[in-house]
Short mmCIF file of C-alpha atoms and ligand atoms in Angstrom, two decimals:
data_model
loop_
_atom_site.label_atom_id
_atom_site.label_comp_id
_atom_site.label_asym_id
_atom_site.label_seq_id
_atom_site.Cartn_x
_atom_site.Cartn_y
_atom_site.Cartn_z
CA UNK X 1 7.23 1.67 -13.92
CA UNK X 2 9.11 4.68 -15.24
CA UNK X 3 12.94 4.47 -15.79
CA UNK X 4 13.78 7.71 -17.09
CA UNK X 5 15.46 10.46 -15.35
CA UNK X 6 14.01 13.98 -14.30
CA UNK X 7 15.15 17.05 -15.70
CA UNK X 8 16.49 17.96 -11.96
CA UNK X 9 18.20 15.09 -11.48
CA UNK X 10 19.94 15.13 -15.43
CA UNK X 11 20.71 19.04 -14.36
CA UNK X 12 21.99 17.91 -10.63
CA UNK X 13 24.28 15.19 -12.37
CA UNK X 14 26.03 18.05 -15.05
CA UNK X 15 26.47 20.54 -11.95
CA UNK X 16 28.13 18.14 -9.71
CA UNK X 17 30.53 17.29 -13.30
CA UNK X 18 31.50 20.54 -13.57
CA UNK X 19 32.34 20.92 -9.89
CA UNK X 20 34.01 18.22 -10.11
CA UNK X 21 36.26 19.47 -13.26
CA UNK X 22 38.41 21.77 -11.00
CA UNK X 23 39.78 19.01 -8.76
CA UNK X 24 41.23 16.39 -11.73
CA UNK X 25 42.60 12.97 -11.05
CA UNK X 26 46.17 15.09 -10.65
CA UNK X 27 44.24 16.85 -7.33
CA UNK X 28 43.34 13.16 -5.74
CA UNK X 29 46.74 11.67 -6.14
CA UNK X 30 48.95 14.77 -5.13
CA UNK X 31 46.56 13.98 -1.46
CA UNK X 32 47.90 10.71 -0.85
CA UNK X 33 49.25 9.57 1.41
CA UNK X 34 46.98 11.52 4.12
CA UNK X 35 46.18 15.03 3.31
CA UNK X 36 42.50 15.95 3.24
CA UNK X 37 40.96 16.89 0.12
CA UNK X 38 39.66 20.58 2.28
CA UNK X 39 39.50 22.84 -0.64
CA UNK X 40 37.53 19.89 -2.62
CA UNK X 41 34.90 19.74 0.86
CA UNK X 42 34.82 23.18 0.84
CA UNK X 43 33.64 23.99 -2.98
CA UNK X 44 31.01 21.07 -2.52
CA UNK X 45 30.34 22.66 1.05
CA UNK X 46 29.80 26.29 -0.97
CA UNK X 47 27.87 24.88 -3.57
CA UNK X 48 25.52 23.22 -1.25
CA UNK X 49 25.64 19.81 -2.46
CA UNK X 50 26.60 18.76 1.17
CA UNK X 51 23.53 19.66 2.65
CA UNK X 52 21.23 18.33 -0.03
CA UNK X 53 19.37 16.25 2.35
CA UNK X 54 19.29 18.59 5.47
CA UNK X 55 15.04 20.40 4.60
CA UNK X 56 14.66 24.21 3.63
CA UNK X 57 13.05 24.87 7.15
CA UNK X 58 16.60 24.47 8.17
CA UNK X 59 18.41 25.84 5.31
CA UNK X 60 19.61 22.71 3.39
CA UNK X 61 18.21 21.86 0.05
CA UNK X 62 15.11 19.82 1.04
CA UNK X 63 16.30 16.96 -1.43
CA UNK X 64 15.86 12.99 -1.07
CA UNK X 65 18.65 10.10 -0.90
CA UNK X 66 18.42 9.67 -4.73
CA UNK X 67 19.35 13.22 -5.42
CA UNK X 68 21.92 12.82 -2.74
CA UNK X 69 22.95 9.31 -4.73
CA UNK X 70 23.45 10.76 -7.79
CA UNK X 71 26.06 13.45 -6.09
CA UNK X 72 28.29 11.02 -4.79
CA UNK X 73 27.70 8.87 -7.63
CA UNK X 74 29.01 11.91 -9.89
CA UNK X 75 32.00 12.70 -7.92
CA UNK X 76 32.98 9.23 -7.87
CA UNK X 77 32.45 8.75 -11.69
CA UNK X 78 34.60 11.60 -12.28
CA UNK X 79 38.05 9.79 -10.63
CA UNK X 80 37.42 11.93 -7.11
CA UNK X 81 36.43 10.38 -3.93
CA UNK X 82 32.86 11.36 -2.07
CA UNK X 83 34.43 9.25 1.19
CA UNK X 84 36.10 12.77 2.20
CA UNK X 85 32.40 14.27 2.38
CA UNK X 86 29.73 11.78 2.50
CA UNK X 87 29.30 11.73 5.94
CA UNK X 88 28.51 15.71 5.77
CA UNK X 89 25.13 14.38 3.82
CA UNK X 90 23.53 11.50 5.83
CA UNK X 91 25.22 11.62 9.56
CA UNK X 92 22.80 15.02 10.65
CA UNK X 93 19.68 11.99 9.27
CA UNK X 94 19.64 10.83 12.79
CA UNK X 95 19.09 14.52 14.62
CA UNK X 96 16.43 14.88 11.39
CA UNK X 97 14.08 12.06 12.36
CA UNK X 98 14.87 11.50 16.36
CA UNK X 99 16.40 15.20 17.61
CA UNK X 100 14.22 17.05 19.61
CA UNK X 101 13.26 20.47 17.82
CA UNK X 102 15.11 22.25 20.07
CA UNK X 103 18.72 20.15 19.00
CA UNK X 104 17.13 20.72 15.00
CA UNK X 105 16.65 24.33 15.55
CA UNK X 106 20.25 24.14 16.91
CA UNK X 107 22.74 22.39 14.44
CA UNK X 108 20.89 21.95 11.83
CA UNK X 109 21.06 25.49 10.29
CA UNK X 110 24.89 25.33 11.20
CA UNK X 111 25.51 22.00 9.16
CA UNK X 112 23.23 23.04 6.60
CA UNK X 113 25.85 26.58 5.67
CA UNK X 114 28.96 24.42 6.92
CA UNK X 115 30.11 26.83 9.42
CA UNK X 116 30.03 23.47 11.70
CA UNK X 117 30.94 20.23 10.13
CA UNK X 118 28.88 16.70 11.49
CA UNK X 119 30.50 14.21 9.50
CA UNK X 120 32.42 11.68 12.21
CA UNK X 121 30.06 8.75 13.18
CA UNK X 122 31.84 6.87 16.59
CA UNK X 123 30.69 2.78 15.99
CA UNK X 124 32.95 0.36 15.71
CA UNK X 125 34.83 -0.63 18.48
CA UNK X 126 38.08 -2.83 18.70
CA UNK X 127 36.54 -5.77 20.93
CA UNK X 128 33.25 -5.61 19.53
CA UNK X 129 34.07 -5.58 15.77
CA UNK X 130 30.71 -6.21 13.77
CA UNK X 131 28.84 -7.04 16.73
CA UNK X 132 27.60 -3.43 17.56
CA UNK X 133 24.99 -4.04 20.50
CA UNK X 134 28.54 -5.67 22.63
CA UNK X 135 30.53 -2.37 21.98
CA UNK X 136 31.78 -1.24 25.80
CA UNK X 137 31.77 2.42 25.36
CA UNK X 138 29.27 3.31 28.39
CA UNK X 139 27.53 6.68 29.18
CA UNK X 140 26.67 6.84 32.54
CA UNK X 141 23.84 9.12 33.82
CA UNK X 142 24.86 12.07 36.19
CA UNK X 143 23.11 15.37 37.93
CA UNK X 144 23.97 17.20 34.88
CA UNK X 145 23.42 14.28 32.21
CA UNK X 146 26.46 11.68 31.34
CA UNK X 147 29.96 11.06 31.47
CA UNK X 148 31.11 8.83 28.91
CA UNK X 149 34.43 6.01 28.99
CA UNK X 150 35.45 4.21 26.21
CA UNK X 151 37.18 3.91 23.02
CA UNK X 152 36.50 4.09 19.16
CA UNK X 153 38.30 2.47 16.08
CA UNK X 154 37.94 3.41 12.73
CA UNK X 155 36.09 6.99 13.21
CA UNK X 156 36.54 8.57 10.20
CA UNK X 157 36.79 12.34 9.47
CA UNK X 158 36.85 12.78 13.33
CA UNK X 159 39.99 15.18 13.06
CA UNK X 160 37.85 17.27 10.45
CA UNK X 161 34.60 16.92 12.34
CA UNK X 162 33.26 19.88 15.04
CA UNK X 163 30.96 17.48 16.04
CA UNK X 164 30.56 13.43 16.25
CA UNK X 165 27.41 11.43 16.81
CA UNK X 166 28.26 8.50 19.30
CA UNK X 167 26.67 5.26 20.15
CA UNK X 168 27.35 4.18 23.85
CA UNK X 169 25.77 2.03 26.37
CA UNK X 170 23.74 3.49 28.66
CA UNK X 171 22.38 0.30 30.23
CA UNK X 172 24.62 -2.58 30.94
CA UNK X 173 24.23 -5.70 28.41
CA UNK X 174 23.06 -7.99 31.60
CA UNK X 175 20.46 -5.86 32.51
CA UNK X 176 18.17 -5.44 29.34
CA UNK X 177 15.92 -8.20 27.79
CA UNK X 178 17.53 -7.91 24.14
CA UNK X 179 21.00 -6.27 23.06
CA UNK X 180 19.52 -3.71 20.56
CA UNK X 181 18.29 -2.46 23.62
CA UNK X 182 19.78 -0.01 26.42
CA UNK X 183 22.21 1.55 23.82
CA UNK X 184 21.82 5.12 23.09
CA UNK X 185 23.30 7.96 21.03
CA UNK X 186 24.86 11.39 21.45
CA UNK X 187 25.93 14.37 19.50
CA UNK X 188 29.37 15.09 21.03
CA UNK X 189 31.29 18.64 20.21
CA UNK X 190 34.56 17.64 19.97
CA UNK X 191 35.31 21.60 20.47
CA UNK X 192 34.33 21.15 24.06
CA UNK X 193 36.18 17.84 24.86
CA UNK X 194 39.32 19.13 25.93
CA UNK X 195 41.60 15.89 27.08
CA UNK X 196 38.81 13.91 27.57
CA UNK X 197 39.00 12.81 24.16
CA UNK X 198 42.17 12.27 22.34
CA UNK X 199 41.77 11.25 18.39
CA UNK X 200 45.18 9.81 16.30
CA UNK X 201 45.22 9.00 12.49
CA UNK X 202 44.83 5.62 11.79
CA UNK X 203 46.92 5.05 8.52
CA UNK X 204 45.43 2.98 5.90
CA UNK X 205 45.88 1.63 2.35
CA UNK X 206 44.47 4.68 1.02
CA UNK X 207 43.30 8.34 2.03
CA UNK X 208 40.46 8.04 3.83
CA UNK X 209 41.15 10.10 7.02
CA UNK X 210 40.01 7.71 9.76
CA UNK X 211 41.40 7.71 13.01
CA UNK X 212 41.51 5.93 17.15
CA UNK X 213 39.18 8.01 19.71
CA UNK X 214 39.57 7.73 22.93
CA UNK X 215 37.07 8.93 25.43
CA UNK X 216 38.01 9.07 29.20
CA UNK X 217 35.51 11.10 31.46
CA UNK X 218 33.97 13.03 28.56
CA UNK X 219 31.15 14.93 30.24
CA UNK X 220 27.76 15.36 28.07
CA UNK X 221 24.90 18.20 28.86
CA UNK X 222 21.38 15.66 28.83
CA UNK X 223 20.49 17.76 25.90
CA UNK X 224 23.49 15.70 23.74
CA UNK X 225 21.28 13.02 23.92
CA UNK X 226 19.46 12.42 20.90
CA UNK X 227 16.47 10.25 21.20
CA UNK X 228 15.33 8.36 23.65
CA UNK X 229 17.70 7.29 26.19
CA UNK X 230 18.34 3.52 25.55
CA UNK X 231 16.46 3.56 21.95
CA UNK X 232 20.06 4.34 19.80
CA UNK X 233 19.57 1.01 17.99
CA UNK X 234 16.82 2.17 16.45
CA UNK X 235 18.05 6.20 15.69
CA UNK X 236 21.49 4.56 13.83
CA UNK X 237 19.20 2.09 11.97
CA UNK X 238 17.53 4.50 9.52
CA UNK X 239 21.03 6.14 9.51
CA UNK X 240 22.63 3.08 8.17
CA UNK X 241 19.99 2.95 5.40
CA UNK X 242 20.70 5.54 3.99
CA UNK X 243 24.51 5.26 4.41
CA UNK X 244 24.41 1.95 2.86
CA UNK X 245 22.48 3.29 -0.12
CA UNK X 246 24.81 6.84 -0.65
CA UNK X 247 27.48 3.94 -0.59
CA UNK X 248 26.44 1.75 -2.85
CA UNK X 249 26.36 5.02 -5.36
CA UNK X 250 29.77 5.68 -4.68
CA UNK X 251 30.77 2.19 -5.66
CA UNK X 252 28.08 2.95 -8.78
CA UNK X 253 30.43 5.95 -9.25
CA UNK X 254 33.48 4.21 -9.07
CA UNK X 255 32.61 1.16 -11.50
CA UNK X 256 31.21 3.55 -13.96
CA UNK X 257 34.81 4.95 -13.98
CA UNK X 258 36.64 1.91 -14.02
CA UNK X 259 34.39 0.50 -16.93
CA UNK X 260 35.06 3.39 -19.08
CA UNK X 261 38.69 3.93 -18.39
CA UNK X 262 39.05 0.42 -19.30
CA UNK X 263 37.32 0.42 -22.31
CA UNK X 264 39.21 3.24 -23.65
CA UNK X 265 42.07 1.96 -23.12
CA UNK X 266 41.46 -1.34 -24.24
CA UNK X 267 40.30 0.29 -27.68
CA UNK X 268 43.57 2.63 -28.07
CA UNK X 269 46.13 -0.15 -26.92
CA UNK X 270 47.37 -2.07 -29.81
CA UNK X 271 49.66 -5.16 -29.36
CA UNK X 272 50.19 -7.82 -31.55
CA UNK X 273 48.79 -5.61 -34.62
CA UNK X 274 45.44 -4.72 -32.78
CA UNK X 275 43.53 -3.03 -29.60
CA UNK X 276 43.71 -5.57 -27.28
CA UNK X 277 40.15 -4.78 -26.86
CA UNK X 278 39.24 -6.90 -29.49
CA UNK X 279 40.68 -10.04 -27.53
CA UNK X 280 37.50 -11.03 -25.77
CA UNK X 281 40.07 -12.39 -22.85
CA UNK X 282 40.16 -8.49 -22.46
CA UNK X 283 36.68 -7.35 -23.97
CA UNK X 284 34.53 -9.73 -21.89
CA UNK X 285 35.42 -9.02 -18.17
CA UNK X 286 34.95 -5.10 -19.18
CA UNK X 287 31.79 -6.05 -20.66
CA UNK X 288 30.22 -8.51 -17.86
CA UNK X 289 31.52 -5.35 -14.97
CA UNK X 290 29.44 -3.35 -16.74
CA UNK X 291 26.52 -5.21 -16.82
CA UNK X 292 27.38 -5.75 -13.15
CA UNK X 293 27.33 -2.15 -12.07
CA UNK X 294 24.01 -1.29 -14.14
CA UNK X 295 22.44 -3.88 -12.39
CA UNK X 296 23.55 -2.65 -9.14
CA UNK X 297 22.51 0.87 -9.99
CA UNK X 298 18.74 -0.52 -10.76
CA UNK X 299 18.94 -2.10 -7.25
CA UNK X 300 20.43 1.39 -5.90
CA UNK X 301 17.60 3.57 -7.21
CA UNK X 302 15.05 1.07 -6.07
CA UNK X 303 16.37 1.93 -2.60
CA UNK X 304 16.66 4.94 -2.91
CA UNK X 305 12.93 5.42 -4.19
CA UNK X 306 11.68 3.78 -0.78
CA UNK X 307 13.58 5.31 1.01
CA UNK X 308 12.23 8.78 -0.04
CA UNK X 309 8.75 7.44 0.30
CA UNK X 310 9.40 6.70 3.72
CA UNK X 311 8.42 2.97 3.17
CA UNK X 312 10.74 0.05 4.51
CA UNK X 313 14.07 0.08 2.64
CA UNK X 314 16.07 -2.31 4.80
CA UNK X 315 16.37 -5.37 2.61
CA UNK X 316 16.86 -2.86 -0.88
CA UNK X 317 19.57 -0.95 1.01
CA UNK X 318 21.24 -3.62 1.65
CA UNK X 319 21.39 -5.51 -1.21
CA UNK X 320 22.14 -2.19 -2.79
CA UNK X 321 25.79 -1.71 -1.27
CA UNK X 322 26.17 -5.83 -1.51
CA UNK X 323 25.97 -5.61 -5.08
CA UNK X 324 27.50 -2.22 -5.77
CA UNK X 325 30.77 -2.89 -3.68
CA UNK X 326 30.97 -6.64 -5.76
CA UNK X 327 30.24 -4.85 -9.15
CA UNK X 328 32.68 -1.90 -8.18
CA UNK X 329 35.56 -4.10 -7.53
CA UNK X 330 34.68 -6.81 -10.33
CA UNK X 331 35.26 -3.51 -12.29
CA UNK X 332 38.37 -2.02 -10.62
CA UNK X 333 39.76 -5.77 -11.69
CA UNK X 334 38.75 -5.29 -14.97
CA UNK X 335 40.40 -2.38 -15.49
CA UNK X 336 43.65 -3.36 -14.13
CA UNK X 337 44.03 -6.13 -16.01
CA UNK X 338 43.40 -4.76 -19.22
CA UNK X 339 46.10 -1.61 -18.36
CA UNK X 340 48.68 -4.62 -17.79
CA UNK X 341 51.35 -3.01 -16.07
CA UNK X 342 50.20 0.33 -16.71
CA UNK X 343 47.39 0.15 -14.06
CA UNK X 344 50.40 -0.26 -11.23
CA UNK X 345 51.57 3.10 -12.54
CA UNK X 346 50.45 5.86 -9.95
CA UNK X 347 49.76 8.08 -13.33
CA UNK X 348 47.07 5.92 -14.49
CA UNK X 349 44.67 6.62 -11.09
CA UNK X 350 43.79 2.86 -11.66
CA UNK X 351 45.74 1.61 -8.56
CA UNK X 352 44.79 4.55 -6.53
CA UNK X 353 40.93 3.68 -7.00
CA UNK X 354 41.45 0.15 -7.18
CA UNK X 355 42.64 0.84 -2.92
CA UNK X 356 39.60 3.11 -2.47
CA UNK X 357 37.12 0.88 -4.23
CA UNK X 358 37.98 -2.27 -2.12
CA UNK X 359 37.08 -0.67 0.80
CA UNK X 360 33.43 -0.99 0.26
CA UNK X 361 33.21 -4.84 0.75
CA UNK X 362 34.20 -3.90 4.27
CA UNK X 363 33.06 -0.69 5.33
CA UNK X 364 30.69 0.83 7.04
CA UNK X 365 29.54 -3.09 7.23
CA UNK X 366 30.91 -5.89 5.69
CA UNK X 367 29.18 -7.55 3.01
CA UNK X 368 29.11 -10.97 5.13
CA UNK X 369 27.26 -9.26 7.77
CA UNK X 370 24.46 -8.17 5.20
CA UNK X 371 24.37 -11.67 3.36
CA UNK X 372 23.55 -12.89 7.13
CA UNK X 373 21.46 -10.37 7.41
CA UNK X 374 19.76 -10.64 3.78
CA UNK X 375 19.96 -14.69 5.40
CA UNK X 376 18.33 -14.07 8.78
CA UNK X 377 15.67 -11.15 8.22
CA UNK X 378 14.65 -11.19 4.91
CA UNK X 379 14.79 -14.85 3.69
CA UNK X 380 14.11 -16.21 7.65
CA UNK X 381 16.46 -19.06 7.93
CA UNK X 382 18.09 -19.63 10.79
CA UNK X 383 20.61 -17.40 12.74
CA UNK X 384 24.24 -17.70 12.90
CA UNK X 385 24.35 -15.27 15.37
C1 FAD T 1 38.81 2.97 6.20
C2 FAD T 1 37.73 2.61 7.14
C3 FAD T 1 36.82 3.58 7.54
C4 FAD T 1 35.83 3.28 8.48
N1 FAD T 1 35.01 4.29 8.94
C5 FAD T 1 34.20 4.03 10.00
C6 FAD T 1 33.48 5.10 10.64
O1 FAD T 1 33.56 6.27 10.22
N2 FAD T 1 32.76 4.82 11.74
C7 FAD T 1 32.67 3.56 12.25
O2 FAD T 1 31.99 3.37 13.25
N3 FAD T 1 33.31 2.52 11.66
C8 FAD T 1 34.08 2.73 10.57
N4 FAD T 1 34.78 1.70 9.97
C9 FAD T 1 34.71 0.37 10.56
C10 FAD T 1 34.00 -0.65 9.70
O3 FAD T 1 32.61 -0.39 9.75
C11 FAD T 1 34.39 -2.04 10.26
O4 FAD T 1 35.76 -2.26 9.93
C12 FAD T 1 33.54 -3.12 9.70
O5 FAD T 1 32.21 -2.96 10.15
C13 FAD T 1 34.04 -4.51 10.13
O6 FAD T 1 34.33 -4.55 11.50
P1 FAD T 1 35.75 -5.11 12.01
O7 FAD T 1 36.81 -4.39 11.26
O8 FAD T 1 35.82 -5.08 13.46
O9 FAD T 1 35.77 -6.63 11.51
P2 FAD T 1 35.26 -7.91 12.30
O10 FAD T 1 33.92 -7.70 12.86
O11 FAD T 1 36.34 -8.36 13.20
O12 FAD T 1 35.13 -8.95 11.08
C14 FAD T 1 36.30 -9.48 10.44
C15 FAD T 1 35.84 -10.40 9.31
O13 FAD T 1 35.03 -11.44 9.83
C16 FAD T 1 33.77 -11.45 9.17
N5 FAD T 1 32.72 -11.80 10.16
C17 FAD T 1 32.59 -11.33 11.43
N6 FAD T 1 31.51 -11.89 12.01
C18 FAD T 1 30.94 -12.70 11.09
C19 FAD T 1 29.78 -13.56 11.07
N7 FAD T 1 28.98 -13.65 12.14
N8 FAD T 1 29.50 -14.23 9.95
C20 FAD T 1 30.31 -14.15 8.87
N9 FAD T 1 31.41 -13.37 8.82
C21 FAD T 1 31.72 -12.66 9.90
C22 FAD T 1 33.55 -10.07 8.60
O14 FAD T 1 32.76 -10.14 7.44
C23 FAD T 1 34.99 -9.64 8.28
O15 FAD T 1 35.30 -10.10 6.98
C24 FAD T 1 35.73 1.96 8.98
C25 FAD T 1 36.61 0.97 8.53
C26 FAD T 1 37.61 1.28 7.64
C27 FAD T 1 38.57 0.19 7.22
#
């Protein structure tokens, strides 16, 4: 076993600091309520950290998803928020390892300099919730390839995406022997979609950009297919693990923040003659957060490690954003109650990452789904669904 960190990686974290340093905590709250952070995407766009994971065949940086963790993990830790870009990174994964060369020769290269931007990823549904393989957007087959009904909740980024990868049904539910099966998934240029897709902002407790699509009649070449037709489970699969791990390093990110905020503040704060720090009432939750988030980390870069290796990273990645999003918001907690009232003060960034923390135990799955499936597929016991 070897714990310590590269020189790359030490020089990758300081680079992404620095970056960082030009868009303060000042920059993330002036945003809110809705305004996208676009000159903050841009200078990480310019700088290349976007396309980290995209190989230098097709002009991205050729890196792996721990490099790519310890980006968002950086941006995070400095009081920013890699939610506004992290879908840049990982969403183009699924045209890596199931477009044909032909689609990789195509976008790639463009998402790789940023002159097109692949960073909206059309799931979750309103009926179908968590249960993915009943979603009722359906692509059916045509002369030319498919037209495509439906609707989308919860697409994030879609009004700052050129492009969005899609999952939709291209084989009814009653027709195929198991529901991973029959569902399949598209890259969709939103450039081209005219009225046949309409997107509105979805407002939510913080910034985060997400919006309703609507798709009525939306025509698709057969080249937008990517993969086999009817194989999507599969193709978003290998997606999720590696959004689930670039998550988990946000909420890394985040708890690092909170934990040191707090303690800070907790050592400079004197009431009743002394830093309230020294109260362990105070001391202790900062403490046990931290220990929480380290832990997490460990579980993170085990992931991540796998996941580079190209061995099985399912049950790590998993566990990775379980315990990342709990240790993120044990710390947020942390930090707010040691601020007292001061951490409801807009000023103090507490509350404002406190809302974009919590997200995490929800999004992109919620953490009872992966307990059931840390429940069903990794520990066997019986299903509850
Ligand atoms: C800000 C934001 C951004 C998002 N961005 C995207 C995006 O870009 N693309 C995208 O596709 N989706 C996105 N999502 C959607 C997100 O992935 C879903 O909200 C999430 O997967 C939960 O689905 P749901 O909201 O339908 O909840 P539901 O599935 O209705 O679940 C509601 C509650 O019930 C629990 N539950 C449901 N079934 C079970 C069960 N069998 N056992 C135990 N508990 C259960 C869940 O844990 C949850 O707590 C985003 C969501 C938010 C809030």
């Amino acid at each position: 076993m070897d714990f310590s960190t590269s020189r790359e990686l030490a020089d990758i974290r300081v680079a992404v600091r620095e970056a960082c340093g030009a868009f303060p905590p000042t920059y993330w709250r002036d945003l809110e309520p809705d305004r996208y952070p676009e000159e903050f995407v841009q200078a990480m766009t310019a700088a290349g950290w976007l396309s980290c994971l995209i190989p230098t065949e097709y002009g991205g940086a050729g890196l792996g998803v721990t490099e790519a963790s310890a980006i968002l993990e950086e941006i995070n830790a400095s009081g920013g928020n890699g939610a506004a870009c992290h879908a840049q990174m990982y969403v183009m994964g699924t045209i890596l390892r199931h477009g044909s060369d032909e689609q990789k020769r195509r976008w790639l290269p463009q998402i790789a300099d940023g002159s097109m931007r692949l960073q909206a990823f059309g799931i979750t549904e309103p009926t179908a919730g968590s249960d993915t393989t009943h979603i009722q957007t359906v692509a059916e087959r045509t002369a030319e390839g498919f037209v495509v009904r439906g609707q989308k909740v919860f697409t994030s980024r879609a009004l700052q995406s050129d492009l969005m990868l899609l999952l939709a049904r291209t084989a009814p539910l009653e027709t195929v022997d198991r529901s991973t099966e029959g569902l399949s998934v598209f890259l969709v240029d939103l450039r081209e979609a005219g009225d046949a897709v309409v997107i509105r902002p979805l407002a939510t407790m913080m910034n985060h950009a997400t919006t309703e699509v609507f798709i009525d009649g939306l025509r698709l070449s057969a080249d937008a297919l990517i993969g086999r037709e009817g194989a999507g489970w599969r193709a978003i699969l290998d997606a999720m693990n590696a959004e689930r791990i670039l998550i988990a390093s946000e909420c890394v990110g985040d708890g690092r923040w909170f934990v040191e905020k707090a303690s800070r503040y907790a050592s400079d704060r004197v009431v009743f003659g002394k830093p309230i720090g020294a109260n362990q009432g105070v001391q202790f939750p900062i403490a046990r957060a931290h220990g929480a988030v380290e832990a997490a980390a460990l579980v993170r870069d085990k992931a991540a490690w796998l996941f580079d290796r190209g061995e099985p990273c399912g049950a790590e990645a998993n566990m990775a954003k379980l315990l990342a999003s709990e240790a993120s918001w044990q710390a947020a907690n942390a930090c707010l109650d040691a601020h007292g009232g001061w951490g409801f003060a807009r000023d103090y960034d507490v509350e404002r990452k406190f809302r974009e923390t919590r997200l995490y135990m929800t999004a992109p799955v919620a953490n009872n789904l992966i307990l059931a499936h840390l429940g069903h597929h990794v520990l066997g016991m019986p299903r509850s669904y």
